Amino acid sequence: MTAGAVWCHFVLLLLLCTTALWTAEISCRNEGGETVDWFLLYKLPKHTESENAGLGLEYMYMDSLTHAWQLSKYLVNMTQSALGQTLKQLYETYESKNNSIAYAIYNDEIPHSKSYNWKKGHTKGFLLLDKSQGFWGIHSVPLFPPFLEDGYAYPPTGKPYGQVAICITFKYDQFTEIDQQLLSYNPSIYNCSIPNIFQADLPNLQKLCAGSKLPSAPQRHLSKLQSARGETFLHFAKSHLFVDDIYVAWVAQELKTDLLAESWQHSGHRLPSNCSLQYHVYNIHLIGTPLNLTFYSSNDHSKWCVSRIYEDQWTCIGDLNRAAEQAWRSGNEHGRNAAQQMETITIAVFLAAHQPACLFTVKRNEGPEKQE
């Protein structure tokens, strides 16, 4: 993967009687507020195997400029964090009521809500775009982000366990494909504005925002997306009609590689490691990081997988667990083939349990392994 460069393009807007304003383009942003093509964020669990317990707000961070994990300068609940800097654009759009910008926030666990809609996707994310470009974020944090009128915050319920987030900047033409992907997994949107100027290009997103009847969606759909800086991502969108484990039945077989999968371990119907198809999926039990922190999967709420063989260099981040009940849920995975991402997190020990044919222990040191 080629290293990105810091860049910020300003557009001169003439408003009313020749009043000029400079506005930065919509993009994922790092802790310094600089635009980045993409970033990965791994919020560390409150309890790790190290001697010093954290606050449950620290996170590891990597983006298209750094290509290496580093401990964040700020806590994830601060507006200076990468998520805070990125979502600041969304909150400012809400306050300005700008009708040339579209946005949506979705989560299967909505802030301040006690209801739960099993017909909606088990998916969490946010997007913001204009007719030039925008960003799309996918994460694992319930009840996040807050409603736009409440301002940026991080939920206390998100502190105990590890969480993961990915943000990617896209040119506008990619959002027509994203619109189709969203249709497949039917997210539960709770804050949105899709002005009519986007109706022709984003019809499904506009219907999702309005709560209107949706057209028929494919059981699953794979899209190849290109970031603003030309990086390629595969996006797997699963509807509730595709009744199977997304990792075993689709992702591993599509990528033609064995996968090491991390997901929520507190479900009553956890799936064992699976060797039934040509390409296998093994559950992760223990995670080690370049920061000399280790934690068990039982302390992690993130959802991700990496190729077991380093040379395959696949990393996928999404929002579905390896649990029997999730076979009936819609959701998605972002897949990326890149050595730099694989090298940045050392997954120290993997134990695939519950299936003798898959039982093994792998130790990986410094290098081949990646993150969330």
PDB file of N, CA and C in Angstrom, residues 149-217:
ATOM      1  N   GLU A 149     -28.369  16.268  18.296  1.00  0.00           N
ATOM      2  CA  GLU A 149     -28.699  17.398  19.167  1.00  0.00           C
ATOM      3  C   GLU A 149     -27.995  17.318  20.514  1.00  0.00           C
ATOM      4  N   ASP A 150     -27.465  16.142  20.860  1.00  0.00           N
ATOM      5  CA  ASP A 150     -26.795  15.963  22.152  1.00  0.00           C
ATOM      6  C   ASP A 150     -25.301  16.241  22.099  1.00  0.00           C
ATOM      7  N   GLY A 151     -24.734  16.365  20.909  1.00  0.00           N
ATOM      8  CA  GLY A 151     -23.304  16.604  20.802  1.00  0.00           C
ATOM      9  C   GLY A 151     -22.489  15.334  20.970  1.00  0.00           C
ATOM     10  N   TYR A 152     -21.186  15.445  20.725  1.00  0.00           N
ATOM     11  CA  TYR A 152     -20.322  14.265  20.754  1.00  0.00           C
ATOM     12  C   TYR A 152     -20.097  13.766  22.172  1.00  0.00           C
ATOM     13  N   ALA A 153     -20.151  12.450  22.342  1.00  0.00           N
ATOM     14  CA  ALA A 153     -19.843  11.791  23.610  1.00  0.00           C
ATOM     15  C   ALA A 153     -19.610  10.318  23.317  1.00  0.00           C
ATOM     16  N   TYR A 154     -19.045   9.624  24.292  1.00  0.00           N
ATOM     17  CA  TYR A 154     -18.830   8.180  24.169  1.00  0.00           C
ATOM     18  C   TYR A 154     -19.583   7.503  25.304  1.00  0.00           C
ATOM     19  N   PRO A 155     -20.389   6.480  25.015  1.00  0.00           N
ATOM     20  CA  PRO A 155     -21.242   5.887  26.054  1.00  0.00           C
ATOM     21  C   PRO A 155     -20.444   5.138  27.115  1.00  0.00           C
ATOM     22  N   PRO A 156     -20.805   5.275  28.384  1.00  0.00           N
ATOM     23  CA  PRO A 156     -20.131   4.522  29.455  1.00  0.00           C
ATOM     24  C   PRO A 156     -20.184   3.011  29.230  1.00  0.00           C
ATOM     25  N   THR A 157     -21.251   2.535  28.589  1.00  0.00           N
ATOM     26  CA  THR A 157     -21.376   1.098  28.326  1.00  0.00           C
ATOM     27  C   THR A 157     -20.319   0.593  27.347  1.00  0.00           C
ATOM     28  N   GLY A 158     -19.682   1.506  26.634  1.00  0.00           N
ATOM     29  CA  GLY A 158     -18.654   1.113  25.681  1.00  0.00           C
ATOM     30  C   GLY A 158     -17.270   1.026  26.276  1.00  0.00           C
ATOM     31  N   LYS A 159     -17.137   1.334  27.569  1.00  0.00           N
ATOM     32  CA  LYS A 159     -15.816   1.356  28.203  1.00  0.00           C
ATOM     33  C   LYS A 159     -15.257  -0.021  28.564  1.00  0.00           C
ATOM     34  N   PRO A 160     -16.041  -0.936  29.139  1.00  0.00           N
ATOM     35  CA  PRO A 160     -15.452  -2.182  29.648  1.00  0.00           C
ATOM     36  C   PRO A 160     -14.784  -3.048  28.581  1.00  0.00           C
ATOM     37  N   TYR A 161     -15.360  -3.094  27.385  1.00  0.00           N
ATOM     38  CA  TYR A 161     -14.898  -4.044  26.375  1.00  0.00           C
ATOM     39  C   TYR A 161     -14.148  -3.349  25.240  1.00  0.00           C
ATOM     40  N   GLY A 162     -13.318  -4.128  24.549  1.00  0.00           N
ATOM     41  CA  GLY A 162     -12.654  -3.626  23.358  1.00  0.00           C
ATOM     42  C   GLY A 162     -13.673  -3.331  22.266  1.00  0.00           C
ATOM     43  N   GLN A 163     -13.390  -2.325  21.461  1.00  0.00           N
ATOM     44  CA  GLN A 163     -14.260  -1.937  20.352  1.00  0.00           C
ATOM     45  C   GLN A 163     -13.380  -1.575  19.157  1.00  0.00           C
ATOM     46  N   VAL A 164     -13.954  -1.608  17.983  1.00  0.00           N
ATOM     47  CA  VAL A 164     -13.192  -1.298  16.780  1.00  0.00           C
ATOM     48  C   VAL A 164     -13.988  -0.363  15.882  1.00  0.00           C
ATOM     49  N   ALA A 165     -13.284   0.455  15.104  1.00  0.00           N
ATOM     50  CA  ALA A 165     -13.936   1.348  14.144  1.00  0.00           C
ATOM     51  C   ALA A 165     -13.035   1.525  12.935  1.00  0.00           C
ATOM     52  N   ILE A 166     -13.645   1.660  11.789  1.00  0.00           N
ATOM     53  CA  ILE A 166     -12.930   1.998  10.564  1.00  0.00           C
ATOM     54  C   ILE A 166     -13.662   3.147   9.895  1.00  0.00           C
ATOM     55  N   CYS A 167     -12.913   4.105   9.373  1.00  0.00           N
ATOM     56  CA  CYS A 167     -13.484   5.220   8.616  1.00  0.00           C
ATOM     57  C   CYS A 167     -12.760   5.287   7.282  1.00  0.00           C
ATOM     58  N   ILE A 168     -13.516   5.432   6.197  1.00  0.00           N
ATOM     59  CA  ILE A 168     -12.935   5.512   4.858  1.00  0.00           C
ATOM     60  C   ILE A 168     -13.524   6.721   4.141  1.00  0.00           C
ATOM     61  N   THR A 169     -12.667   7.483   3.488  1.00  0.00           N
ATOM     62  CA  THR A 169     -13.092   8.622   2.683  1.00  0.00           C
ATOM     63  C   THR A 169     -13.334   8.159   1.249  1.00  0.00           C
ATOM     64  N   PHE A 170     -14.478   8.536   0.687  1.00  0.00           N
ATOM     65  CA  PHE A 170     -14.828   8.138  -0.678  1.00  0.00           C
ATOM     66  C   PHE A 170     -15.208   9.359  -1.507  1.00  0.00           C
ATOM     67  N   LYS A 171     -14.897   9.315  -2.799  1.00  0.00           N
ATOM     68  CA  LYS A 171     -15.448  10.277  -3.734  1.00  0.00           C
ATOM     69  C   LYS A 171     -16.944   9.997  -3.900  1.00  0.00           C
ATOM     70  N   TYR A 172     -17.664  10.992  -4.386  1.00  0.00           N
ATOM     71  CA  TYR A 172     -19.124  10.908  -4.413  1.00  0.00           C
ATOM     72  C   TYR A 172     -19.634   9.709  -5.210  1.00  0.00           C
ATOM     73  N   ASP A 173     -18.978   9.383  -6.336  1.00  0.00           N
ATOM     74  CA  ASP A 173     -19.512   8.313  -7.183  1.00  0.00           C
ATOM     75  C   ASP A 173     -19.565   6.963  -6.474  1.00  0.00           C
ATOM     76  N   GLN A 174     -18.747   6.772  -5.428  1.00  0.00           N
ATOM     77  CA  GLN A 174     -18.754   5.503  -4.704  1.00  0.00           C
ATOM     78  C   GLN A 174     -19.995   5.334  -3.825  1.00  0.00           C
ATOM     79  N   PHE A 175     -20.631   6.439  -3.494  1.00  0.00           N
ATOM     80  CA  PHE A 175     -21.790   6.356  -2.603  1.00  0.00           C
ATOM     81  C   PHE A 175     -23.026   5.793  -3.303  1.00  0.00           C
ATOM     82  N   THR A 176     -23.049   5.793  -4.622  1.00  0.00           N
ATOM     83  CA  THR A 176     -24.158   5.127  -5.308  1.00  0.00           C
ATOM     84  C   THR A 176     -24.080   3.615  -5.082  1.00  0.00           C
ATOM     85  N   GLU A 177     -22.862   3.084  -5.019  1.00  0.00           N
ATOM     86  CA  GLU A 177     -22.678   1.664  -4.716  1.00  0.00           C
ATOM     87  C   GLU A 177     -22.948   1.386  -3.240  1.00  0.00           C
ATOM     88  N   ILE A 178     -22.505   2.284  -2.379  1.00  0.00           N
ATOM     89  CA  ILE A 178     -22.769   2.143  -0.943  1.00  0.00           C
ATOM     90  C   ILE A 178     -24.274   2.157  -0.686  1.00  0.00           C
ATOM     91  N   ASP A 179     -24.993   2.962  -1.442  1.00  0.00           N
ATOM     92  CA  ASP A 179     -26.455   3.022  -1.329  1.00  0.00           C
ATOM     93  C   ASP A 179     -27.071   1.644  -1.555  1.00  0.00           C
ATOM     94  N   GLN A 180     -26.566   0.903  -2.524  1.00  0.00           N
ATOM     95  CA  GLN A 180     -27.059  -0.448  -2.790  1.00  0.00           C
ATOM     96  C   GLN A 180     -26.693  -1.409  -1.665  1.00  0.00           C
ATOM     97  N   GLN A 181     -25.500  -1.236  -1.107  1.00  0.00           N
ATOM     98  CA  GLN A 181     -25.073  -2.098  -0.011  1.00  0.00           C
ATOM     99  C   GLN A 181     -25.942  -1.891   1.226  1.00  0.00           C
ATOM    100  N   LEU A 182     -26.259  -0.652   1.513  1.00  0.00           N
ATOM    101  CA  LEU A 182     -27.099  -0.351   2.674  1.00  0.00           C
ATOM    102  C   LEU A 182     -28.476  -0.999   2.543  1.00  0.00           C
ATOM    103  N   LEU A 183     -28.981  -1.069   1.321  1.00  0.00           N
ATOM    104  CA  LEU A 183     -30.275  -1.711   1.096  1.00  0.00           C
ATOM    105  C   LEU A 183     -30.242  -3.166   1.545  1.00  0.00           C
ATOM    106  N   SER A 184     -29.132  -3.849   1.294  1.00  0.00           N
ATOM    107  CA  SER A 184     -29.042  -5.273   1.615  1.00  0.00           C
ATOM    108  C   SER A 184     -29.116  -5.538   3.107  1.00  0.00           C
ATOM    109  N   TYR A 185     -28.458  -4.682   3.915  1.00  0.00           N
ATOM    110  CA  TYR A 185     -28.447  -5.015   5.346  1.00  0.00           C
ATOM    111  C   TYR A 185     -29.312  -4.101   6.207  1.00  0.00           C
ATOM    112  N   ASN A 186     -30.057  -3.181   5.579  1.00  0.00           N
ATOM    113  CA  ASN A 186     -31.177  -2.500   6.230  1.00  0.00           C
ATOM    114  C   ASN A 186     -30.842  -1.979   7.632  1.00  0.00           C
ATOM    115  N   PRO A 187     -29.967  -0.978   7.732  1.00  0.00           N
ATOM    116  CA  PRO A 187     -29.573  -0.468   9.049  1.00  0.00           C
ATOM    117  C   PRO A 187     -30.697   0.283   9.749  1.00  0.00           C
ATOM    118  N   SER A 188     -30.615   0.339  11.061  1.00  0.00           N
ATOM    119  CA  SER A 188     -31.593   1.071  11.862  1.00  0.00           C
ATOM    120  C   SER A 188     -31.100   2.510  12.026  1.00  0.00           C
ATOM    121  N   ILE A 189     -31.580   3.397  11.162  1.00  0.00           N
ATOM    122  CA  ILE A 189     -31.135   4.790  11.140  1.00  0.00           C
ATOM    123  C   ILE A 189     -31.933   5.601  12.156  1.00  0.00           C
ATOM    124  N   TYR A 190     -31.247   6.403  12.977  1.00  0.00           N
ATOM    125  CA  TYR A 190     -31.948   7.210  13.976  1.00  0.00           C
ATOM    126  C   TYR A 190     -31.672   8.705  13.862  1.00  0.00           C
ATOM    127  N   ASN A 191     -30.739   9.113  13.044  1.00  0.00           N
ATOM    128  CA  ASN A 191     -30.505  10.523  12.712  1.00  0.00           C
ATOM    129  C   ASN A 191     -30.121  10.578  11.244  1.00  0.00           C
ATOM    130  N   CYS A 192     -30.789  11.415  10.468  1.00  0.00           N
ATOM    131  CA  CYS A 192     -30.453  11.458   9.050  1.00  0.00           C
ATOM    132  C   CYS A 192     -31.031  12.689   8.383  1.00  0.00           C
ATOM    133  N   SER A 193     -30.426  13.041   7.271  1.00  0.00           N
ATOM    134  CA  SER A 193     -30.947  14.058   6.371  1.00  0.00           C
ATOM    135  C   SER A 193     -30.412  13.747   4.981  1.00  0.00           C
ATOM    136  N   ILE A 194     -31.300  13.387   4.078  1.00  0.00           N
ATOM    137  CA  ILE A 194     -30.917  13.087   2.698  1.00  0.00           C
ATOM    138  C   ILE A 194     -31.703  14.047   1.800  1.00  0.00           C
ATOM    139  N   PRO A 195     -31.169  15.237   1.543  1.00  0.00           N
ATOM    140  CA  PRO A 195     -31.887  16.226   0.734  1.00  0.00           C
ATOM    141  C   PRO A 195     -32.245  15.694  -0.651  1.00  0.00           C
ATOM    142  N   ASN A 196     -33.218  16.327  -1.279  1.00  0.00           N
ATOM    143  CA  ASN A 196     -33.731  15.843  -2.561  1.00  0.00           C
ATOM    144  C   ASN A 196     -32.700  15.863  -3.675  1.00  0.00           C
ATOM    145  N   ILE A 197     -31.647  16.668  -3.543  1.00  0.00           N
ATOM    146  CA  ILE A 197     -30.627  16.697  -4.595  1.00  0.00           C
ATOM    147  C   ILE A 197     -29.891  15.358  -4.701  1.00  0.00           C
ATOM    148  N   PHE A 198     -30.044  14.498  -3.684  1.00  0.00           N
ATOM    149  CA  PHE A 198     -29.394  13.190  -3.698  1.00  0.00           C
ATOM    150  C   PHE A 198     -30.342  12.065  -4.110  1.00  0.00           C
ATOM    151  N   GLN A 199     -31.598  12.397  -4.372  1.00  0.00           N
ATOM    152  CA  GLN A 199     -32.614  11.363  -4.588  1.00  0.00           C
ATOM    153  C   GLN A 199     -32.269  10.431  -5.747  1.00  0.00           C
ATOM    154  N   ALA A 200     -31.790  10.989  -6.854  1.00  0.00           N
ATOM    155  CA  ALA A 200     -31.508  10.165  -8.028  1.00  0.00           C
ATOM    156  C   ALA A 200     -30.357   9.193  -7.782  1.00  0.00           C
ATOM    157  N   ASP A 201     -29.364   9.613  -7.018  1.00  0.00           N
ATOM    158  CA  ASP A 201     -28.172   8.792  -6.798  1.00  0.00           C
ATOM    159  C   ASP A 201     -28.270   7.903  -5.564  1.00  0.00           C
ATOM    160  N   LEU A 202     -29.038   8.337  -4.568  1.00  0.00           N
ATOM    161  CA  LEU A 202     -29.112   7.607  -3.301  1.00  0.00           C
ATOM    162  C   LEU A 202     -30.562   7.303  -2.927  1.00  0.00           C
ATOM    163  N   PRO A 203     -31.309   6.640  -3.801  1.00  0.00           N
ATOM    164  CA  PRO A 203     -32.735   6.409  -3.526  1.00  0.00           C
ATOM    165  C   PRO A 203     -32.979   5.521  -2.317  1.00  0.00           C
ATOM    166  N   ASN A 204     -32.146   4.519  -2.119  1.00  0.00           N
ATOM    167  CA  ASN A 204     -32.351   3.607  -0.990  1.00  0.00           C
ATOM    168  C   ASN A 204     -32.052   4.285   0.338  1.00  0.00           C
ATOM    169  N   LEU A 205     -31.001   5.073   0.369  1.00  0.00           N
ATOM    170  CA  LEU A 205     -30.658   5.789   1.588  1.00  0.00           C
ATOM    171  C   LEU A 205     -31.753   6.780   1.954  1.00  0.00           C
ATOM    172  N   GLN A 206     -32.331   7.421   0.952  1.00  0.00           N
ATOM    173  CA  GLN A 206     -33.419   8.349   1.227  1.00  0.00           C
ATOM    174  C   GLN A 206     -34.636   7.611   1.787  1.00  0.00           C
ATOM    175  N   LYS A 207     -34.944   6.435   1.249  1.00  0.00           N
ATOM    176  CA  LYS A 207     -36.062   5.637   1.766  1.00  0.00           C
ATOM    177  C   LYS A 207     -35.770   5.141   3.182  1.00  0.00           C
ATOM    178  N   LEU A 208     -34.544   4.696   3.433  1.00  0.00           N
ATOM    179  CA  LEU A 208     -34.168   4.251   4.773  1.00  0.00           C
ATOM    180  C   LEU A 208     -34.308   5.385   5.776  1.00  0.00           C
ATOM    181  N   CYS A 209     -33.917   6.568   5.362  1.00  0.00           N
ATOM    182  CA  CYS A 209     -34.017   7.737   6.235  1.00  0.00           C
ATOM    183  C   CYS A 209     -35.470   8.067   6.545  1.00  0.00           C
ATOM    184  N   ALA A 210     -36.314   7.977   5.526  1.00  0.00           N
ATOM    185  CA  ALA A 210     -37.726   8.335   5.691  1.00  0.00           C
ATOM    186  C   ALA A 210     -38.546   7.206   6.301  1.00  0.00           C
ATOM    187  N   GLY A 211     -37.984   6.016   6.398  1.00  0.00           N
ATOM    188  CA  GLY A 211     -38.746   4.873   6.891  1.00  0.00           C
ATOM    189  C   GLY A 211     -39.751   4.368   5.879  1.00  0.00           C
ATOM    190  N   SER A 212     -39.500   4.622   4.592  1.00  0.00           N
ATOM    191  CA  SER A 212     -40.410   4.205   3.529  1.00  0.00           C
ATOM    192  C   SER A 212     -40.200   2.739   3.164  1.00  0.00           C
ATOM    193  N   LYS A 213     -41.138   2.210   2.393  1.00  0.00           N
ATOM    194  CA  LYS A 213     -41.021   0.831   1.935  1.00  0.00           C
ATOM    195  C   LYS A 213     -39.818   0.696   1.017  1.00  0.00           C
ATOM    196  N   LEU A 214     -39.045  -0.366   1.231  1.00  0.00           N
ATOM    197  CA  LEU A 214     -37.826  -0.572   0.465  1.00  0.00           C
ATOM    198  C   LEU A 214     -38.054  -1.546  -0.684  1.00  0.00           C
ATOM    199  N   PRO A 215     -37.327  -1.389  -1.783  1.00  0.00           N
ATOM    200  CA  PRO A 215     -37.404  -2.387  -2.854  1.00  0.00           C
ATOM    201  C   PRO A 215     -36.759  -3.695  -2.412  1.00  0.00           C
ATOM    202  N   SER A 216     -36.962  -4.737  -3.172  1.00  0.00           N
ATOM    203  CA  SER A 216     -36.357  -6.029  -2.847  1.00  0.00           C
ATOM    204  C   SER A 216     -34.837  -5.924  -2.904  1.00  0.00           C
ATOM    205  N   ALA A 217     -34.197  -6.609  -1.971  1.00  0.00           N
ATOM    206  CA  ALA A 217     -32.739  -6.571  -1.895  1.00  0.00           C
ATOM    207  C   ALA A 217     -32.171  -7.958  -2.151  1.00  0.00           C
TER     208      ALA A 217
END
